[in-house]
Amino acid sequence: MKSESIINGTQNAPHRALFNALGFTTEEMKKPLIGIVSSYNEIVPGHMNIDKLVEAVKLGVAMAGGTPVVFPAIAVCDGIAMGHQGMKYSLVTRDLIADSTECMTMAHGFDGLVMIPNCDKNVPGLLMAAARMNIPAIFVSGGPMLAGTVKGCKVSFSAASEAVGAYAAGKISEDELTEYEEKTCPTCGSCSGMYTANSMNCLTEVLGMGLKGNGTIPAVYSERIRLAKHAGMQIMELVNKNICPRDIMTKEAFENALTMDMALGCSTNSMLHLPAIAHEAGVNINLDIANQLSDKTPNLCHLAPAGPDHMEDLNEAGGIYAVMNEINKLGLLHTDIMTCTGKTVGENIKGCANKNTNVIRPVENPYSKTGGIAVLRGNLAPDSCVVKRSAVAPEMLIHEGPARVFDSEEDAMNAINNNKIVAGDVVIIRYEGPKGGPGMREMLNPTSAIMGRGLGSTVALITDGRFSGATRGAAIGHVSPEAAVGGNIALIKEGDIISIDIMANKINIKVSDTELETRRKEWTPKQPRITTGYLARYAAMVTSGNTGAILDVK
């Protein structure tokens, strides 16, 4: 055990003195030391219940013969950070979370870790840390929010965002807007649709790092407290058998995650996070693999914002294991690989029935024969860009229109709010990438404003930034190379015709190569927007969106 090196022997008497100061008994010091990474805080709705899960995990660890020790991890609420400078600090926390967890773990000699994340960057950040340190670890998330109800219909957070646009367009009254405000987020938990937080918690289950139900059991259910106790108990089995994250998060596990990403219709942010987690695990994922898997993986679920169902519905339909079992009828999963249950994927999903074929479509009757996410390439995005295909209106899967070019989210919002965007337009928002932002802001406000004005089936939005999992419509993000490094998106001029063919995975500016080269010679880099503090350091080190926006330490 790693903790023996800091506790056992006469030379470690000073260390034991400090443990005594913490109130540890000799008996506790003889047991495996289990770090419990608590993401509890009082500003993120998905994290306000985590204190209860921490206590449940501690009980589970103690019942199974370990000594639990709690330390914190930060988390940003993307919804609260949305639409202002705070969103620059969202993606960048992924690396802060990974780094600070590594520091705490390695400094204190933990034998195993129970990670308790929930929201958008918190889950991938802790997965990155687990893969990097490679000591036994298991995840139990805070769980999803229950859906709200407005006018007799289930709704999620995205409905509140789109209601703002509808109100600005005169489509709903202020009282109706207030009703959305008050009823879309009725409980604690990560927002109730298949947004980024729930996408990553579901994929944690697929990767084999969380127990059954981790992605779907609602935050307010007592079942989640029982799950937390079982996670606390299960970490002791992983420690005793020395089953580590890299034994679980293999190349085959990431292929399973990408396959299920397509089947579930997860957030496009998964296309940033899975490569970054894989990088820490020593596994290379390029986005070509995503399209190859998407081509043969049917999309079985349409959860909000793509459709009417919510996480609670998926949970009642059988959860992630039921979707995996359904997909595996086509033989698309690696089933002989290890998971945190101590069993293989195949053993885990065996007999997990699809209890509602309206929520989880059978493979014989999918929403589409191809996956929920598509990776596009062309002269607009030579290195790739990403779209949540399952959330695009059918009439927008192929589209041509004039570019409306903006160098910031704020400029685009001004144009949308002043009715300067019309049917057929292709809104370009650039210099919002990992370096250019810096921080690769999410563009939920512009897409929600477009949807709220009834333009979702006629207007596309393209950015080197990214999108919230709550986004729907022809929203194409992660354009690489980004504008700040001279990517072709920086060369687009107002009125250029943009050609989008999502089904063919193509995206192009309809100008000649010669014209693009002429424009490149005339292009000059913009001065960095932020030159001090963490964001400046991040901008100096971060790589492109198509590589997962990982940090290049060189």
mmCIF file of C-alpha atoms in Angstrom, residues 256 328 333-338 344-347 349:
data_model
loop_
_atom_site.group_PDB
_atom_site.id
_atom_site.type_symbol
_atom_site.label_atom_id
_atom_site.label_comp_id
_atom_site.label_asym_id
_atom_site.label_seq_id
_atom_site.Cartn_x
_atom_site.Cartn_y
_atom_site.Cartn_z
ATOM 1 C CA ASN A 256 -17.170 1.500 -26.355
ATOM 2 C CA ASN A 328 -24.657 -5.051 -28.399
ATOM 3 C CA LEU A 333 -19.227 -3.381 -28.067
ATOM 4 C CA HIS A 334 -16.091 -4.922 -26.631
ATOM 5 C CA THR A 335 -17.633 -7.096 -23.933
ATOM 6 C CA ASP A 336 -14.612 -8.951 -22.548
ATOM 7 C CA ILE A 337 -12.904 -5.974 -20.885
ATOM 8 C CA MET A 338 -12.631 -5.258 -17.140
ATOM 9 C CA THR A 344 -16.484 -7.628 -17.623
ATOM 10 C CA VAL A 345 -18.747 -5.401 -19.697
ATOM 11 C CA GLY A 346 -20.530 -8.489 -20.993
ATOM 12 C CA GLU A 347 -21.210 -9.774 -17.487
ATOM 13 C CA ILE A 349 -25.006 -5.843 -19.175
#
